[in-house]
Amino acid sequence: MRIGHAGTRIFDPSPLHPVSCILVHMMERSFVFGVDLDGVVADFYGGLRPIAAEWLGVQLESLPLRVSWGLIEWGVDDAPGGYERLHRFAVTQRELFATMPPMAGAPQALRRLSIEGVRIRIITHRLFIKYFHQVAVSQTIQWLDQHDIPYWDLCFMQQKSAVGADLYIEDSPANIERLRAEGQKTIVFTNSTNEHLAGPRANTWEEVVEQVLREKRAWDSP
């Protein structure tokens, strides 16, 4: 760990410490909303689908919109190198993390939440494949700035509860189940990979705003 400017704590990713996290210190405690990126704020499947069609050498229409976790429906596991090779190609050769469209209403909703005093903590596991962390991080920051998405903290890590939040939003079934098992309040952002999970869930970012502000009002109450 090293200390950056203005009291920022920066955790450097390495084989021994695979976490990169920038947490900006504030004098007063705020309600912290832990926000996943892919499939929640960024349209990961919509952005990856045309790249996957190119990489697999198939027609875009042959890849169904409804998928399960791991993209079995696209036949990714049957291709040489499987998902890891597709992911590497998408990020390093097609700049996936810089070009994905945002989910409908997400930037606007996060700007509203920020104005309402919610501390937005981006927590994403985009560094799960070795050797191109700098590319993944730089594309992520570029994308967040491009879409004017506000955030106080930016964390790249798998164990999302390690940096703490008062409320999380996730789409990954495994992450949702892990967070809830650890006693963390977690909203399911609905897609075809997580429809089997119990609520609370949100189908749109309008619903996210309602739930977050309700939780913040409860948190603010003495």
PDB file of C-alpha atoms in Angstrom, residues 5-220:
ATOM      1  CA  HIS A   5      -2.170  12.933  -2.684  1.00  0.00           C
ATOM      2  CA  ALA A   6      -4.848  14.322  -0.375  1.00  0.00           C
ATOM      3  CA  GLY A   7      -4.861  11.260   1.851  1.00  0.00           C
ATOM      4  CA  THR A   8      -5.827   8.887  -0.948  1.00  0.00           C
ATOM      5  CA  ARG A   9      -5.034   5.247  -0.249  1.00  0.00           C
ATOM      6  CA  ILE A  10      -3.899   3.356  -3.314  1.00  0.00           C
ATOM      7  CA  PHE A  11      -3.549  -0.418  -3.352  1.00  0.00           C
ATOM      8  CA  ASP A  12      -1.347  -1.607  -6.209  1.00  0.00           C
ATOM      9  CA  PRO A  13      -2.318  -4.803  -8.061  1.00  0.00           C
ATOM     10  CA  SER A  14       0.318  -7.521  -7.937  1.00  0.00           C
ATOM     11  CA  PRO A  15       0.436 -11.334  -7.777  1.00  0.00           C
ATOM     12  CA  LEU A  16       0.622 -11.039  -3.986  1.00  0.00           C
ATOM     13  CA  HIS A  17      -1.973  -8.304  -3.624  1.00  0.00           C
ATOM     14  CA  PRO A  18      -4.375  -8.414  -6.595  1.00  0.00           C
ATOM     15  CA  VAL A  19      -6.303  -5.309  -5.563  1.00  0.00           C
ATOM     16  CA  SER A  20      -6.229  -1.758  -6.848  1.00  0.00           C
ATOM     17  CA  CYS A  21      -8.331   0.675  -4.877  1.00  0.00           C
ATOM     18  CA  ILE A  22      -8.467   4.450  -4.556  1.00  0.00           C
ATOM     19  CA  LEU A  23     -10.396   5.609  -1.494  1.00  0.00           C
ATOM     20  CA  VAL A  24     -10.680   9.353  -0.954  1.00  0.00           C
ATOM     21  CA  HIS A  25     -10.815  10.288   2.728  1.00  0.00           C
ATOM     22  CA  MET A  26     -13.579  12.633   3.864  1.00  0.00           C
ATOM     23  CA  MET A  27     -14.023  14.368   7.204  1.00  0.00           C
ATOM     24  CA  GLU A  28     -17.675  13.344   7.558  1.00  0.00           C
ATOM     25  CA  ARG A  29     -19.165   9.890   7.157  1.00  0.00           C
ATOM     26  CA  SER A  30     -21.418   9.520   4.103  1.00  0.00           C
ATOM     27  CA  PHE A  31     -23.873   6.886   2.928  1.00  0.00           C
ATOM     28  CA  VAL A  32     -21.779   4.660   0.638  1.00  0.00           C
ATOM     29  CA  PHE A  33     -23.310   2.976  -2.404  1.00  0.00           C
ATOM     30  CA  GLY A  34     -21.113   0.161  -3.760  1.00  0.00           C
ATOM     31  CA  VAL A  35     -21.698   0.035  -7.514  1.00  0.00           C
ATOM     32  CA  ASP A  36     -20.663  -2.746  -9.880  1.00  0.00           C
ATOM     33  CA  LEU A  37     -19.909  -1.689 -13.460  1.00  0.00           C
ATOM     34  CA  ASP A  38     -20.328  -4.511 -15.975  1.00  0.00           C
ATOM     35  CA  GLY A  39     -23.962  -5.465 -16.459  1.00  0.00           C
ATOM     36  CA  VAL A  40     -25.108  -2.752 -14.045  1.00  0.00           C
ATOM     37  CA  VAL A  41     -23.791   0.621 -15.212  1.00  0.00           C
ATOM     38  CA  ALA A  42     -22.141  -0.520 -18.443  1.00  0.00           C
ATOM     39  CA  ASP A  43     -24.005  -2.656 -20.983  1.00  0.00           C
ATOM     40  CA  PHE A  44     -21.436  -5.428 -20.870  1.00  0.00           C
ATOM     41  CA  TYR A  45     -23.348  -8.069 -22.823  1.00  0.00           C
ATOM     42  CA  GLY A  46     -24.513  -5.562 -25.431  1.00  0.00           C
ATOM     43  CA  GLY A  47     -20.962  -4.316 -25.884  1.00  0.00           C
ATOM     44  CA  LEU A  48     -19.350  -7.750 -25.927  1.00  0.00           C
ATOM     45  CA  ARG A  49     -21.844  -9.417 -28.277  1.00  0.00           C
ATOM     46  CA  PRO A  50     -20.607  -7.949 -31.612  1.00  0.00           C
ATOM     47  CA  ILE A  51     -16.994  -8.493 -30.541  1.00  0.00           C
ATOM     48  CA  ALA A  52     -17.775 -12.109 -29.657  1.00  0.00           C
ATOM     49  CA  ALA A  53     -19.429 -12.622 -33.051  1.00  0.00           C
ATOM     50  CA  GLU A  54     -16.297 -11.314 -34.760  1.00  0.00           C
ATOM     51  CA  TRP A  55     -13.972 -13.408 -32.590  1.00  0.00           C
ATOM     52  CA  LEU A  56     -16.032 -16.567 -33.036  1.00  0.00           C
ATOM     53  CA  GLY A  57     -16.544 -15.947 -36.779  1.00  0.00           C
ATOM     54  CA  VAL A  58     -20.332 -16.177 -36.607  1.00  0.00           C
ATOM     55  CA  GLN A  59     -23.273 -13.951 -37.513  1.00  0.00           C
ATOM     56  CA  LEU A  60     -24.287 -11.532 -34.789  1.00  0.00           C
ATOM     57  CA  GLU A  61     -27.896 -12.771 -34.994  1.00  0.00           C
ATOM     58  CA  SER A  62     -26.747 -16.271 -34.029  1.00  0.00           C
ATOM     59  CA  LEU A  63     -25.781 -15.084 -30.535  1.00  0.00           C
ATOM     60  CA  PRO A  64     -28.914 -14.914 -28.332  1.00  0.00           C
ATOM     61  CA  LEU A  65     -29.580 -11.848 -26.228  1.00  0.00           C
ATOM     62  CA  ARG A  66     -30.575 -13.927 -23.212  1.00  0.00           C
ATOM     63  CA  VAL A  67     -27.536 -15.624 -21.713  1.00  0.00           C
ATOM     64  CA  SER A  68     -26.522 -17.413 -18.558  1.00  0.00           C
ATOM     65  CA  TRP A  69     -23.372 -16.709 -16.549  1.00  0.00           C
ATOM     66  CA  GLY A  70     -20.362 -17.847 -18.585  1.00  0.00           C
ATOM     67  CA  LEU A  71     -21.992 -17.249 -21.984  1.00  0.00           C
ATOM     68  CA  ILE A  72     -22.610 -20.939 -22.676  1.00  0.00           C
ATOM     69  CA  GLU A  73     -25.289 -19.955 -25.194  1.00  0.00           C
ATOM     70  CA  TRP A  74     -22.667 -18.242 -27.363  1.00  0.00           C
ATOM     71  CA  GLY A  75     -20.405 -21.284 -27.476  1.00  0.00           C
ATOM     72  CA  VAL A  76     -17.484 -19.339 -26.028  1.00  0.00           C
ATOM     73  CA  ASP A  77     -16.165 -22.291 -24.014  1.00  0.00           C
ATOM     74  CA  ASP A  78     -15.884 -24.373 -27.185  1.00  0.00           C
ATOM     75  CA  ALA A  79     -13.559 -21.860 -28.891  1.00  0.00           C
ATOM     76  CA  PRO A  80      -9.756 -22.049 -28.434  1.00  0.00           C
ATOM     77  CA  GLY A  81      -8.815 -20.309 -25.199  1.00  0.00           C
ATOM     78  CA  GLY A  82     -12.416 -19.982 -24.062  1.00  0.00           C
ATOM     79  CA  TYR A  83     -13.738 -16.913 -22.326  1.00  0.00           C
ATOM     80  CA  GLU A  84     -10.353 -15.665 -21.115  1.00  0.00           C
ATOM     81  CA  ARG A  85      -9.034 -15.296 -24.673  1.00  0.00           C
ATOM     82  CA  LEU A  86     -12.242 -13.588 -25.803  1.00  0.00           C
ATOM     83  CA  HIS A  87     -12.053 -11.183 -22.874  1.00  0.00           C
ATOM     84  CA  ARG A  88      -8.406 -10.341 -23.578  1.00  0.00           C
ATOM     85  CA  PHE A  89      -9.165  -9.715 -27.271  1.00  0.00           C
ATOM     86  CA  ALA A  90     -12.200  -7.572 -26.456  1.00  0.00           C
ATOM     87  CA  VAL A  91     -10.331  -5.311 -24.036  1.00  0.00           C
ATOM     88  CA  THR A  92      -6.893  -5.066 -25.652  1.00  0.00           C
ATOM     89  CA  GLN A  93      -7.859  -5.123 -29.358  1.00  0.00           C
ATOM     90  CA  ARG A  94     -11.377  -3.653 -29.370  1.00  0.00           C
ATOM     91  CA  GLU A  95     -11.211  -1.418 -26.267  1.00  0.00           C
ATOM     92  CA  LEU A  96     -14.347  -2.935 -24.791  1.00  0.00           C
ATOM     93  CA  PHE A  97     -14.135  -1.071 -21.480  1.00  0.00           C
ATOM     94  CA  ALA A  98     -13.857   2.276 -23.301  1.00  0.00           C
ATOM     95  CA  THR A  99     -16.585   1.718 -25.887  1.00  0.00           C
ATOM     96  CA  MET A 100     -19.464  -0.078 -24.153  1.00  0.00           C
ATOM     97  CA  PRO A 101     -22.730   1.857 -24.069  1.00  0.00           C
ATOM     98  CA  PRO A 102     -24.061   2.690 -20.606  1.00  0.00           C
ATOM     99  CA  MET A 103     -27.181   0.994 -19.325  1.00  0.00           C
ATOM    100  CA  ALA A 104     -30.278   3.088 -19.963  1.00  0.00           C
ATOM    101  CA  GLY A 105     -30.542   5.860 -17.398  1.00  0.00           C
ATOM    102  CA  ALA A 106     -27.472   4.843 -15.400  1.00  0.00           C
ATOM    103  CA  PRO A 107     -25.324   7.989 -15.777  1.00  0.00           C
ATOM    104  CA  GLN A 108     -28.288  10.260 -15.063  1.00  0.00           C
ATOM    105  CA  ALA A 109     -29.330   8.210 -12.026  1.00  0.00           C
ATOM    106  CA  LEU A 110     -25.832   8.212 -10.549  1.00  0.00           C
ATOM    107  CA  ARG A 111     -25.541  11.969 -11.041  1.00  0.00           C
ATOM    108  CA  ARG A 112     -28.818  12.411  -9.181  1.00  0.00           C
ATOM    109  CA  LEU A 113     -27.712  10.147  -6.341  1.00  0.00           C
ATOM    110  CA  SER A 114     -24.438  12.034  -6.044  1.00  0.00           C
ATOM    111  CA  ILE A 115     -26.292  15.353  -5.784  1.00  0.00           C
ATOM    112  CA  GLU A 116     -28.494  13.800  -3.071  1.00  0.00           C
ATOM    113  CA  GLY A 117     -25.359  13.147  -0.974  1.00  0.00           C
ATOM    114  CA  VAL A 118     -24.780   9.476  -1.787  1.00  0.00           C
ATOM    115  CA  ARG A 119     -21.083   8.550  -1.900  1.00  0.00           C
ATOM    116  CA  ILE A 120     -20.646   6.405  -5.007  1.00  0.00           C
ATOM    117  CA  ARG A 121     -17.961   3.740  -4.679  1.00  0.00           C
ATOM    118  CA  ILE A 122     -17.278   1.903  -7.940  1.00  0.00           C
ATOM    119  CA  ILE A 123     -16.209  -1.683  -7.155  1.00  0.00           C
ATOM    120  CA  THR A 124     -15.425  -3.904 -10.117  1.00  0.00           C
ATOM    121  CA  HIS A 125     -13.509  -7.123 -10.739  1.00  0.00           C
ATOM    122  CA  ARG A 126     -12.038  -6.083 -14.091  1.00  0.00           C
ATOM    123  CA  LEU A 127      -8.486  -7.154 -13.170  1.00  0.00           C
ATOM    124  CA  PHE A 128      -9.209 -10.874 -12.994  1.00  0.00           C
ATOM    125  CA  ILE A 129      -6.967 -11.631 -16.009  1.00  0.00           C
ATOM    126  CA  LYS A 130      -3.250 -10.918 -15.661  1.00  0.00           C
ATOM    127  CA  TYR A 131      -0.897  -8.763 -17.724  1.00  0.00           C
ATOM    128  CA  PHE A 132      -3.113  -5.969 -19.023  1.00  0.00           C
ATOM    129  CA  HIS A 133      -4.231  -4.219 -15.851  1.00  0.00           C
ATOM    130  CA  GLN A 134      -3.029  -0.785 -16.990  1.00  0.00           C
ATOM    131  CA  VAL A 135      -5.145  -1.018 -20.146  1.00  0.00           C
ATOM    132  CA  ALA A 136      -8.228  -2.118 -18.189  1.00  0.00           C
ATOM    133  CA  VAL A 137      -7.854   0.637 -15.589  1.00  0.00           C
ATOM    134  CA  SER A 138      -7.196   3.420 -18.114  1.00  0.00           C
ATOM    135  CA  GLN A 139     -10.156   2.394 -20.292  1.00  0.00           C
ATOM    136  CA  THR A 140     -12.402   2.291 -17.216  1.00  0.00           C
ATOM    137  CA  ILE A 141     -11.474   5.795 -16.091  1.00  0.00           C
ATOM    138  CA  GLN A 142     -11.818   7.105 -19.640  1.00  0.00           C
ATOM    139  CA  TRP A 143     -15.307   5.569 -19.906  1.00  0.00           C
ATOM    140  CA  LEU A 144     -16.476   6.947 -16.566  1.00  0.00           C
ATOM    141  CA  ASP A 145     -15.292  10.433 -17.501  1.00  0.00           C
ATOM    142  CA  GLN A 146     -16.734  10.217 -21.014  1.00  0.00           C
ATOM    143  CA  HIS A 147     -20.201   9.515 -19.638  1.00  0.00           C
ATOM    144  CA  ASP A 148     -19.871  12.008 -16.762  1.00  0.00           C
ATOM    145  CA  ILE A 149     -20.434   9.323 -14.146  1.00  0.00           C
ATOM    146  CA  PRO A 150     -19.649  10.664 -10.660  1.00  0.00           C
ATOM    147  CA  TYR A 151     -17.757   8.611  -8.097  1.00  0.00           C
ATOM    148  CA  TRP A 152     -15.665   9.212  -5.008  1.00  0.00           C
ATOM    149  CA  ASP A 153     -13.852   5.878  -4.905  1.00  0.00           C
ATOM    150  CA  LEU A 154     -12.699   3.435  -7.572  1.00  0.00           C
ATOM    151  CA  CYS A 155     -11.837  -0.126  -6.579  1.00  0.00           C
ATOM    152  CA  PHE A 156     -10.762  -3.078  -8.723  1.00  0.00           C
ATOM    153  CA  MET A 157     -11.252  -6.196  -6.630  1.00  0.00           C
ATOM    154  CA  GLN A 158     -13.124  -9.461  -6.287  1.00  0.00           C
ATOM    155  CA  GLN A 159     -13.872  -9.380  -2.549  1.00  0.00           C
ATOM    156  CA  LYS A 160     -16.150  -6.371  -2.723  1.00  0.00           C
ATOM    157  CA  SER A 161     -17.113  -6.272   0.928  1.00  0.00           C
ATOM    158  CA  ALA A 162     -13.455  -5.649   1.828  1.00  0.00           C
ATOM    159  CA  VAL A 163     -13.763  -1.930   1.072  1.00  0.00           C
ATOM    160  CA  GLY A 164     -17.232  -1.655   2.590  1.00  0.00           C
ATOM    161  CA  ALA A 165     -20.479  -0.011   1.549  1.00  0.00           C
ATOM    162  CA  ASP A 166     -23.844   0.584   3.170  1.00  0.00           C
ATOM    163  CA  LEU A 167     -25.641  -0.777   0.119  1.00  0.00           C
ATOM    164  CA  TYR A 168     -24.454  -2.656  -2.977  1.00  0.00           C
ATOM    165  CA  ILE A 169     -25.822  -3.213  -6.460  1.00  0.00           C
ATOM    166  CA  GLU A 170     -24.683  -6.255  -8.447  1.00  0.00           C
ATOM    167  CA  ASP A 171     -25.679  -8.497 -11.348  1.00  0.00           C
ATOM    168  CA  SER A 172     -23.269 -11.412 -10.823  1.00  0.00           C
ATOM    169  CA  PRO A 173     -25.106 -14.261  -9.058  1.00  0.00           C
ATOM    170  CA  ALA A 174     -21.939 -15.378  -7.264  1.00  0.00           C
ATOM    171  CA  ASN A 175     -21.130 -11.875  -6.032  1.00  0.00           C
ATOM    172  CA  ILE A 176     -24.698 -11.287  -4.882  1.00  0.00           C
ATOM    173  CA  GLU A 177     -24.796 -14.528  -2.931  1.00  0.00           C
ATOM    174  CA  ARG A 178     -21.366 -13.844  -1.396  1.00  0.00           C
ATOM    175  CA  LEU A 179     -22.260 -10.327  -0.322  1.00  0.00           C
ATOM    176  CA  ARG A 180     -25.561 -11.413   1.179  1.00  0.00           C
ATOM    177  CA  ALA A 181     -23.897 -14.303   2.999  1.00  0.00           C
ATOM    178  CA  GLU A 182     -21.621 -11.692   4.583  1.00  0.00           C
ATOM    179  CA  GLY A 183     -24.629  -9.692   5.741  1.00  0.00           C
ATOM    180  CA  GLN A 184     -24.345  -6.950   3.117  1.00  0.00           C
ATOM    181  CA  LYS A 185     -27.509  -5.339   1.743  1.00  0.00           C
ATOM    182  CA  THR A 186     -27.432  -5.968  -2.005  1.00  0.00           C
ATOM    183  CA  ILE A 187     -29.769  -4.975  -4.818  1.00  0.00           C
ATOM    184  CA  VAL A 188     -29.952  -7.387  -7.749  1.00  0.00           C
ATOM    185  CA  PHE A 189     -29.819  -5.514 -11.050  1.00  0.00           C
ATOM    186  CA  THR A 190     -31.962  -7.773 -13.193  1.00  0.00           C
ATOM    187  CA  ASN A 191     -30.694  -9.591 -16.244  1.00  0.00           C
ATOM    188  CA  SER A 192     -31.066 -13.113 -17.604  1.00  0.00           C
ATOM    189  CA  THR A 193     -28.163 -14.437 -15.478  1.00  0.00           C
ATOM    190  CA  ASN A 194     -29.751 -13.666 -12.099  1.00  0.00           C
ATOM    191  CA  GLU A 195     -33.511 -14.052 -12.489  1.00  0.00           C
ATOM    192  CA  HIS A 196     -33.481 -16.993 -10.050  1.00  0.00           C
ATOM    193  CA  LEU A 197     -32.292 -14.851  -7.119  1.00  0.00           C
ATOM    194  CA  ALA A 198     -34.590 -13.314  -4.538  1.00  0.00           C
ATOM    195  CA  GLY A 199     -34.994  -9.560  -4.200  1.00  0.00           C
ATOM    196  CA  PRO A 200     -34.546  -6.805  -3.458  1.00  0.00           C
ATOM    197  CA  ARG A 201     -33.966  -6.218  -7.138  1.00  0.00           C
ATOM    198  CA  ALA A 202     -34.232  -3.393  -9.645  1.00  0.00           C
ATOM    199  CA  ASN A 203     -35.218  -3.695 -13.282  1.00  0.00           C
ATOM    200  CA  THR A 204     -34.398  -0.100 -14.192  1.00  0.00           C
ATOM    201  CA  TRP A 205     -32.190   2.680 -12.875  1.00  0.00           C
ATOM    202  CA  GLU A 206     -35.294   4.615 -11.849  1.00  0.00           C
ATOM    203  CA  GLU A 207     -36.046   1.768  -9.453  1.00  0.00           C
ATOM    204  CA  VAL A 208     -32.419   1.842  -8.260  1.00  0.00           C
ATOM    205  CA  VAL A 209     -32.704   5.533  -7.348  1.00  0.00           C
ATOM    206  CA  GLU A 210     -35.892   4.918  -5.360  1.00  0.00           C
ATOM    207  CA  GLN A 211     -34.344   2.066  -3.360  1.00  0.00           C
ATOM    208  CA  VAL A 212     -31.046   3.840  -2.698  1.00  0.00           C
ATOM    209  CA  LEU A 213     -32.709   7.045  -1.501  1.00  0.00           C
ATOM    210  CA  ARG A 214     -35.036   5.031   0.725  1.00  0.00           C
ATOM    211  CA  GLU A 215     -32.047   3.268   2.294  1.00  0.00           C
ATOM    212  CA  LYS A 216     -30.223   6.577   2.692  1.00  0.00           C
ATOM    213  CA  ARG A 217     -33.208   8.165   4.476  1.00  0.00           C
ATOM    214  CA  ALA A 218     -33.244   5.232   6.907  1.00  0.00           C
ATOM    215  CA  TRP A 219     -29.471   5.581   7.373  1.00  0.00           C
ATOM    216  CA  ASP A 220     -29.816   9.321   8.013  1.00  0.00           C
TER     217      ASP A 220
END
